[in-house]
Amino acid sequence: DQQVKQNSPSLSVQEGRISILNCDYTNSMFDYFLWYKKYPAEGPTFLISISSIKDKNEDGRFTVFLNKSAKHLSLHIVPSQPGDSAVYFCAASPRSGGSNYKLTFGKGTLLTVNP
Amino acid sequence: DAGVTQSPTHLIKTRGQHVTLRCSPISGHKSVSWYQQVLGQGPQFIFQYYEKEERGRGNFPDRFSARQFPNYSSELNVNALLLGDSALYLCASSPGTQETQYFGPGTRLLVL
């Protein structure tokens, strides 16, 4: 049973336009969410995170939106650049209560930004 | 500052053998977590260690074990390798157990 779902295996956008990557989760205990970017032959690189007490967090070109009632989050990249082409993973954890802060990942979305 | 380092980068083993993977966390980080990523899937949690104690364990068989040393580096051991253990093994470190985890480049294991 997948607790974190990224339903779009791939996304292609033009340079300069907005990229929107989506993620859904099912576990109500999740209260901390992260996005990682992964290039081939490298480990995941942390991009941005959001706590469940917020509905938006922004860092430069990257903005993450959280809709707790819908159990949905999205990552917006504006403007998209060719160097953003990578696999993007959504991850979640039950940060509060207990000591197990494991990350549960989605399967990833391959973003291709065309020049 | 150096990031998370892992060794070796690649490894080929045969079924039934044993493997040890190593991880050095970012300086100052006391927590290390291990993940397995098979092709086409996201990383899957195996273990989390903090201050040399196991703090969390994922749904993996007892063939998988790990430990953390006084300098906070860590080893992941896998016994009686199966073909299905072929994967990218990722190590992540964080200052404590609640902070953002930063990943190393991974060790790619192929079991023949």
PDB file of C-alpha atoms in Angstrom:
ATOM      1  CA  ASP A   1       0.000   0.000   0.000  1.00  0.00           C
ATOM      2  CA  GLN A   2       1.653   3.192  -1.190  1.00  0.00           C
ATOM      3  CA  GLN A   3       1.341   5.914   1.412  1.00  0.00           C
ATOM      4  CA  VAL A   4       2.941   8.571  -0.792  1.00  0.00           C
ATOM      5  CA  LYS A   5       1.880   8.707  -4.416  1.00  0.00           C
ATOM      6  CA  GLN A   6       3.285  10.626  -7.344  1.00  0.00           C
ATOM      7  CA  ASN A   7       0.866   9.752 -10.094  1.00  0.00           C
ATOM      8  CA  SER A   8       2.745  11.403 -12.945  1.00  0.00           C
ATOM      9  CA  PRO A   9       5.826   9.383 -13.904  1.00  0.00           C
ATOM     10  CA  SER A  10       7.024  12.195 -16.160  1.00  0.00           C
ATOM     11  CA  LEU A  11       6.472  15.847 -16.996  1.00  0.00           C
ATOM     12  CA  SER A  12       7.847  17.937 -19.832  1.00  0.00           C
ATOM     13  CA  VAL A  13       7.839  21.756 -19.824  1.00  0.00           C
ATOM     14  CA  GLN A  14       9.413  24.564 -21.795  1.00  0.00           C
ATOM     15  CA  GLU A  15      12.238  26.626 -20.352  1.00  0.00           C
ATOM     16  CA  GLY A  16      10.904  29.692 -18.566  1.00  0.00           C
ATOM     17  CA  ARG A  17       7.479  28.213 -17.918  1.00  0.00           C
ATOM     18  CA  ILE A  18       6.119  26.872 -14.638  1.00  0.00           C
ATOM     19  CA  SER A  19       6.631  23.242 -13.604  1.00  0.00           C
ATOM     20  CA  ILE A  20       4.057  21.794 -11.216  1.00  0.00           C
ATOM     21  CA  LEU A  21       4.778  18.438  -9.608  1.00  0.00           C
ATOM     22  CA  ASN A  22       2.078  16.776  -7.541  1.00  0.00           C
ATOM     23  CA  CYS A  23       2.050  14.388  -4.618  1.00  0.00           C
ATOM     24  CA  ASP A  24      -0.739  12.722  -2.614  1.00  0.00           C
ATOM     25  CA  TYR A  25      -0.481  10.952   0.720  1.00  0.00           C
ATOM     26  CA  THR A  26      -2.793   8.696   2.680  1.00  0.00           C
ATOM     27  CA  ASN A  27      -1.269   8.512   6.172  1.00  0.00           C
ATOM     28  CA  SER A  28      -2.842  11.099   8.483  1.00  0.00           C
ATOM     29  CA  MET A  29       0.164  10.808  10.815  1.00  0.00           C
ATOM     30  CA  PHE A  30       2.429  12.494   8.266  1.00  0.00           C
ATOM     31  CA  ASP A  31       3.130  16.057   9.353  1.00  0.00           C
ATOM     32  CA  TYR A  32       6.397  16.929   7.634  1.00  0.00           C
ATOM     33  CA  PHE A  33       6.905  16.880   3.885  1.00  0.00           C
ATOM     34  CA  LEU A  34       9.971  17.261   1.713  1.00  0.00           C
ATOM     35  CA  TRP A  35      10.937  17.404  -1.933  1.00  0.00           C
ATOM     36  CA  TYR A  36      14.201  15.959  -3.197  1.00  0.00           C
ATOM     37  CA  LYS A  37      15.777  16.201  -6.638  1.00  0.00           C
ATOM     38  CA  LYS A  38      17.854  13.354  -8.019  1.00  0.00           C
ATOM     39  CA  TYR A  39      20.236  13.322 -10.971  1.00  0.00           C
ATOM     40  CA  PRO A  40      21.435   9.988 -12.403  1.00  0.00           C
ATOM     41  CA  ALA A  41      24.355   8.467 -10.469  1.00  0.00           C
ATOM     42  CA  GLU A  42      23.862  10.878  -7.561  1.00  0.00           C
ATOM     43  CA  GLY A  43      22.023  10.724  -4.273  1.00  0.00           C
ATOM     44  CA  PRO A  44      18.819  12.733  -3.701  1.00  0.00           C
ATOM     45  CA  THR A  45      19.419  16.436  -3.046  1.00  0.00           C
ATOM     46  CA  PHE A  46      17.152  18.220  -0.566  1.00  0.00           C
ATOM     47  CA  LEU A  47      15.129  21.027  -2.162  1.00  0.00           C
ATOM     48  CA  ILE A  48      12.456  22.307   0.165  1.00  0.00           C
ATOM     49  CA  SER A  49      10.259  21.181   3.039  1.00  0.00           C
ATOM     50  CA  ILE A  50       7.008  22.139   4.715  1.00  0.00           C
ATOM     51  CA  SER A  51       5.503  21.434   8.093  1.00  0.00           C
ATOM     52  CA  SER A  52       1.816  20.645   8.462  1.00  0.00           C
ATOM     53  CA  ILE A  53       1.285  23.889  10.397  1.00  0.00           C
ATOM     54  CA  LYS A  54       1.902  25.805   7.158  1.00  0.00           C
ATOM     55  CA  ASP A  55       0.216  25.717   3.766  1.00  0.00           C
ATOM     56  CA  LYS A  56       3.001  27.326   1.751  1.00  0.00           C
ATOM     57  CA  ASN A  57       6.773  27.573   1.843  1.00  0.00           C
ATOM     58  CA  GLU A  58       8.905  29.425  -0.660  1.00  0.00           C
ATOM     59  CA  ASP A  59      12.611  29.307  -1.439  1.00  0.00           C
ATOM     60  CA  GLY A  60      13.739  31.176  -4.512  1.00  0.00           C
ATOM     61  CA  ARG A  61      12.240  29.585  -7.600  1.00  0.00           C
ATOM     62  CA  PHE A  62      10.730  26.732  -5.574  1.00  0.00           C
ATOM     63  CA  THR A  63       7.406  26.870  -3.744  1.00  0.00           C
ATOM     64  CA  VAL A  64       5.688  23.997  -1.995  1.00  0.00           C
ATOM     65  CA  PHE A  65       1.956  24.088  -1.293  1.00  0.00           C
ATOM     66  CA  LEU A  66       0.234  21.823   1.223  1.00  0.00           C
ATOM     67  CA  ASN A  67      -3.501  21.076   1.277  1.00  0.00           C
ATOM     68  CA  LYS A  68      -4.012  19.015   4.433  1.00  0.00           C
ATOM     69  CA  SER A  69      -7.723  18.396   3.916  1.00  0.00           C
ATOM     70  CA  ALA A  70      -7.031  16.915   0.492  1.00  0.00           C
ATOM     71  CA  LYS A  71      -3.794  15.234   1.641  1.00  0.00           C
ATOM     72  CA  HIS A  72      -2.087  16.803  -1.342  1.00  0.00           C
ATOM     73  CA  LEU A  73       1.066  18.779  -1.889  1.00  0.00           C
ATOM     74  CA  SER A  74       2.644  20.302  -4.941  1.00  0.00           C
ATOM     75  CA  LEU A  75       6.002  21.737  -5.926  1.00  0.00           C
ATOM     76  CA  HIS A  76       6.058  24.764  -8.227  1.00  0.00           C
ATOM     77  CA  ILE A  77       9.237  25.727 -10.064  1.00  0.00           C
ATOM     78  CA  VAL A  78       9.176  29.165 -11.660  1.00  0.00           C
ATOM     79  CA  PRO A  79      10.815  29.822 -14.044  1.00  0.00           C
ATOM     80  CA  SER A  80      11.890  26.333 -15.077  1.00  0.00           C
ATOM     81  CA  GLN A  81      15.460  25.925 -16.305  1.00  0.00           C
ATOM     82  CA  PRO A  82      17.099  23.085 -18.276  1.00  0.00           C
ATOM     83  CA  GLY A  83      19.275  22.316 -15.223  1.00  0.00           C
ATOM     84  CA  ASP A  84      16.076  21.466 -13.322  1.00  0.00           C
ATOM     85  CA  SER A  85      15.708  18.327 -15.449  1.00  0.00           C
ATOM     86  CA  ALA A  86      15.878  15.469 -12.939  1.00  0.00           C
ATOM     87  CA  VAL A  87      13.716  13.012 -11.012  1.00  0.00           C
ATOM     88  CA  TYR A  88      11.771  14.712  -8.212  1.00  0.00           C
ATOM     89  CA  PHE A  89      10.777  12.730  -5.146  1.00  0.00           C
ATOM     90  CA  CYS A  90       8.103  13.682  -2.657  1.00  0.00           C
ATOM     91  CA  ALA A  91       8.729  12.371   0.884  1.00  0.00           C
ATOM     92  CA  ALA A  92       6.788  12.475   4.138  1.00  0.00           C
ATOM     93  CA  SER A  93       7.373  11.633   7.780  1.00  0.00           C
ATOM     94  CA  PRO A  94       5.474  11.538  11.077  1.00  0.00           C
ATOM     95  CA  ARG A  95       7.746  14.061  12.731  1.00  0.00           C
ATOM     96  CA  SER A  96       5.874  14.383  15.984  1.00  0.00           C
ATOM     97  CA  GLY A  97       5.359  11.645  18.528  1.00  0.00           C
ATOM     98  CA  GLY A  98       7.768   8.747  18.806  1.00  0.00           C
ATOM     99  CA  SER A  99      11.291   8.438  17.611  1.00  0.00           C
ATOM    100  CA  ASN A 100      10.800   6.960  14.185  1.00  0.00           C
ATOM    101  CA  TYR A 101      11.285   9.784  11.723  1.00  0.00           C
ATOM    102  CA  LYS A 102      11.726   7.639   8.660  1.00  0.00           C
ATOM    103  CA  LEU A 103      10.993   9.203   5.316  1.00  0.00           C
ATOM    104  CA  THR A 104       8.386   7.551   3.100  1.00  0.00           C
ATOM    105  CA  PHE A 105       9.001   8.362  -0.557  1.00  0.00           C
ATOM    106  CA  GLY A 106       6.872   8.428  -3.662  1.00  0.00           C
ATOM    107  CA  LYS A 107       8.081   6.762  -6.856  1.00  0.00           C
ATOM    108  CA  GLY A 108       9.265  10.027  -8.336  1.00  0.00           C
ATOM    109  CA  THR A 109       8.429  12.220 -11.335  1.00  0.00           C
ATOM    110  CA  LEU A 110      10.924  12.730 -14.157  1.00  0.00           C
ATOM    111  CA  LEU A 111      10.930  16.412 -15.086  1.00  0.00           C
ATOM    112  CA  THR A 112      12.342  17.417 -18.455  1.00  0.00           C
ATOM    113  CA  VAL A 113      12.791  21.112 -19.162  1.00  0.00           C
ATOM    114  CA  ASN A 114      13.247  21.769 -22.863  1.00  0.00           C
ATOM    115  CA  PRO A 115      15.352  24.733 -24.029  1.00  0.00           C
TER     116      PRO A 115
ATOM    117  CA  ASP B   1      32.279  21.181   3.912  1.00  0.00           C
ATOM    118  CA  ALA B   2      32.199  17.542   2.870  1.00  0.00           C
ATOM    119  CA  GLY B   3      28.814  15.993   2.355  1.00  0.00           C
ATOM    120  CA  VAL B   4      27.770  12.456   3.178  1.00  0.00           C
ATOM    121  CA  THR B   5      30.258   9.984   1.770  1.00  0.00           C
ATOM    122  CA  GLN B   6      29.657   6.311   1.004  1.00  0.00           C
ATOM    123  CA  SER B   7      31.922   3.464   0.021  1.00  0.00           C
ATOM    124  CA  PRO B   8      32.265   1.594  -2.170  1.00  0.00           C
ATOM    125  CA  THR B   9      30.508   3.302  -5.084  1.00  0.00           C
ATOM    126  CA  HIS B  10      29.804   0.041  -6.884  1.00  0.00           C
ATOM    127  CA  LEU B  11      29.874  -3.583  -5.807  1.00  0.00           C
ATOM    128  CA  ILE B  12      29.211  -6.921  -7.481  1.00  0.00           C
ATOM    129  CA  LYS B  13      28.455  -9.973  -5.341  1.00  0.00           C
ATOM    130  CA  THR B  14      27.012 -13.429  -5.896  1.00  0.00           C
ATOM    131  CA  ARG B  15      24.013 -14.976  -4.192  1.00  0.00           C
ATOM    132  CA  GLY B  16      24.645 -16.159  -0.640  1.00  0.00           C
ATOM    133  CA  GLN B  17      27.548 -13.805  -0.052  1.00  0.00           C
ATOM    134  CA  HIS B  18      27.746 -11.100   2.582  1.00  0.00           C
ATOM    135  CA  VAL B  19      28.264  -7.363   1.967  1.00  0.00           C
ATOM    136  CA  THR B  20      29.255  -4.392   4.138  1.00  0.00           C
ATOM    137  CA  LEU B  21      28.498  -0.846   3.030  1.00  0.00           C
ATOM    138  CA  ARG B  22      29.970   2.195   4.761  1.00  0.00           C
ATOM    139  CA  CYS B  23      28.793   5.726   5.365  1.00  0.00           C
ATOM    140  CA  SER B  24      30.370   8.841   6.848  1.00  0.00           C
ATOM    141  CA  PRO B  25      27.893  11.557   7.842  1.00  0.00           C
ATOM    142  CA  ILE B  26      28.244  15.295   7.477  1.00  0.00           C
ATOM    143  CA  SER B  27      30.455  16.669  10.226  1.00  0.00           C
ATOM    144  CA  GLY B  28      28.350  17.429  13.298  1.00  0.00           C
ATOM    145  CA  HIS B  29      25.507  15.135  12.285  1.00  0.00           C
ATOM    146  CA  LYS B  30      24.714  12.436  14.833  1.00  0.00           C
ATOM    147  CA  SER B  31      21.965  10.564  13.020  1.00  0.00           C
ATOM    148  CA  VAL B  32      22.399   8.206  10.078  1.00  0.00           C
ATOM    149  CA  SER B  33      19.633   6.537   8.106  1.00  0.00           C
ATOM    150  CA  TRP B  34      19.842   3.841   5.442  1.00  0.00           C
ATOM    151  CA  TYR B  35      17.538   3.464   2.447  1.00  0.00           C
ATOM    152  CA  GLN B  36      17.245   0.974  -0.403  1.00  0.00           C
ATOM    153  CA  GLN B  37      16.215   2.188  -3.852  1.00  0.00           C
ATOM    154  CA  VAL B  38      15.333  -0.365  -6.499  1.00  0.00           C
ATOM    155  CA  LEU B  39      14.875   0.659 -10.118  1.00  0.00           C
ATOM    156  CA  GLY B  40      11.701   2.610 -10.753  1.00  0.00           C
ATOM    157  CA  GLN B  41      10.869   3.065  -7.072  1.00  0.00           C
ATOM    158  CA  GLY B  42      11.522   5.694  -4.433  1.00  0.00           C
ATOM    159  CA  PRO B  43      13.985   5.037  -1.624  1.00  0.00           C
ATOM    160  CA  GLN B  44      12.677   2.687   1.063  1.00  0.00           C
ATOM    161  CA  PHE B  45      13.646   3.127   4.706  1.00  0.00           C
ATOM    162  CA  ILE B  46      15.814   0.408   6.254  1.00  0.00           C
ATOM    163  CA  PHE B  47      17.291   1.800   9.515  1.00  0.00           C
ATOM    164  CA  GLN B  48      17.842   4.968  11.497  1.00  0.00           C
ATOM    165  CA  TYR B  49      20.640   5.277  14.065  1.00  0.00           C
ATOM    166  CA  TYR B  50      21.202   8.087  16.526  1.00  0.00           C
ATOM    167  CA  GLU B  51      24.009   8.239  19.064  1.00  0.00           C
ATOM    168  CA  LYS B  52      24.901   4.638  18.233  1.00  0.00           C
ATOM    169  CA  GLU B  53      21.425   3.331  19.016  1.00  0.00           C
ATOM    170  CA  GLU B  54      18.856   1.991  16.574  1.00  0.00           C
ATOM    171  CA  ARG B  55      15.911   4.405  16.540  1.00  0.00           C
ATOM    172  CA  GLY B  56      13.865   2.943  13.729  1.00  0.00           C
ATOM    173  CA  ARG B  57      13.693  -0.087  11.499  1.00  0.00           C
ATOM    174  CA  GLY B  58      11.823  -0.577   8.251  1.00  0.00           C
ATOM    175  CA  ASN B  59      10.201  -3.700   6.858  1.00  0.00           C
ATOM    176  CA  PHE B  60      13.356  -5.591   5.972  1.00  0.00           C
ATOM    177  CA  PRO B  61      14.398  -9.138   6.953  1.00  0.00           C
ATOM    178  CA  ASP B  62      16.905  -9.903   9.690  1.00  0.00           C
ATOM    179  CA  ARG B  63      19.540 -10.463   7.004  1.00  0.00           C
ATOM    180  CA  PHE B  64      19.890  -6.683   7.121  1.00  0.00           C
ATOM    181  CA  SER B  65      21.728  -5.194  10.086  1.00  0.00           C
ATOM    182  CA  ALA B  66      23.570  -1.988  10.811  1.00  0.00           C
ATOM    183  CA  ARG B  67      25.585  -0.243  13.442  1.00  0.00           C
ATOM    184  CA  GLN B  68      26.876   3.223  14.213  1.00  0.00           C
ATOM    185  CA  PHE B  69      30.326   3.963  15.572  1.00  0.00           C
ATOM    186  CA  PRO B  70      31.480   6.540  18.160  1.00  0.00           C
ATOM    187  CA  ASN B  71      32.509   8.903  15.323  1.00  0.00           C
ATOM    188  CA  TYR B  72      28.906   8.601  13.983  1.00  0.00           C
ATOM    189  CA  SER B  73      29.929   6.731  10.846  1.00  0.00           C
ATOM    190  CA  SER B  74      27.829   3.695  10.054  1.00  0.00           C
ATOM    191  CA  GLU B  75      27.902   0.291   8.383  1.00  0.00           C
ATOM    192  CA  LEU B  76      25.076  -1.585   6.729  1.00  0.00           C
ATOM    193  CA  ASN B  77      25.501  -5.344   6.552  1.00  0.00           C
ATOM    194  CA  VAL B  78      23.495  -7.710   4.402  1.00  0.00           C
ATOM    195  CA  ASN B  79      23.907 -11.480   4.801  1.00  0.00           C
ATOM    196  CA  ALA B  80      22.905 -14.306   2.474  1.00  0.00           C
ATOM    197  CA  LEU B  81      22.468 -11.990  -0.502  1.00  0.00           C
ATOM    198  CA  LEU B  82      19.544 -12.560  -2.848  1.00  0.00           C
ATOM    199  CA  LEU B  83      19.136 -11.381  -6.422  1.00  0.00           C
ATOM    200  CA  GLY B  84      16.416  -9.029  -5.169  1.00  0.00           C
ATOM    201  CA  ASP B  85      18.922  -7.199  -2.971  1.00  0.00           C
ATOM    202  CA  SER B  86      20.346  -5.594  -6.106  1.00  0.00           C
ATOM    203  CA  ALA B  87      19.673  -1.899  -5.600  1.00  0.00           C
ATOM    204  CA  LEU B  88      21.121   1.507  -4.841  1.00  0.00           C
ATOM    205  CA  TYR B  89      21.791   1.778  -1.107  1.00  0.00           C
ATOM    206  CA  LEU B  90      21.581   5.327   0.185  1.00  0.00           C
ATOM    207  CA  CYS B  91      22.840   6.741   3.427  1.00  0.00           C
ATOM    208  CA  ALA B  92      21.459   9.986   4.828  1.00  0.00           C
ATOM    209  CA  SER B  93      22.612  12.042   7.781  1.00  0.00           C
ATOM    210  CA  SER B  94      20.927  14.670   9.918  1.00  0.00           C
ATOM    211  CA  PRO B  95      21.937  16.624  13.031  1.00  0.00           C
ATOM    212  CA  GLY B  96      19.350  14.786  15.111  1.00  0.00           C
ATOM    213  CA  THR B  97      16.456  12.492  14.424  1.00  0.00           C
ATOM    214  CA  GLN B  98      13.949  15.203  13.499  1.00  0.00           C
ATOM    215  CA  GLU B  99      15.913  17.371  11.120  1.00  0.00           C
ATOM    216  CA  THR B 100      16.143  17.248   7.341  1.00  0.00           C
ATOM    217  CA  GLN B 101      18.098  14.273   6.027  1.00  0.00           C
ATOM    218  CA  TYR B 102      20.920  14.817   3.540  1.00  0.00           C
ATOM    219  CA  PHE B 103      21.839  11.953   1.257  1.00  0.00           C
ATOM    220  CA  GLY B 104      25.112  10.547   0.030  1.00  0.00           C
ATOM    221  CA  PRO B 105      25.735   9.404  -3.562  1.00  0.00           C
ATOM    222  CA  GLY B 106      24.844   5.801  -2.743  1.00  0.00           C
ATOM    223  CA  THR B 107      26.403   2.391  -3.281  1.00  0.00           C
ATOM    224  CA  ARG B 108      25.131   0.462  -6.246  1.00  0.00           C
ATOM    225  CA  LEU B 109      25.004  -3.254  -5.407  1.00  0.00           C
ATOM    226  CA  LEU B 110      24.544  -5.907  -8.055  1.00  0.00           C
ATOM    227  CA  VAL B 111      23.897  -9.478  -6.934  1.00  0.00           C
ATOM    228  CA  LEU B 112      24.469 -12.146  -9.568  1.00  0.00           C
TER     229      LEU B 112
END
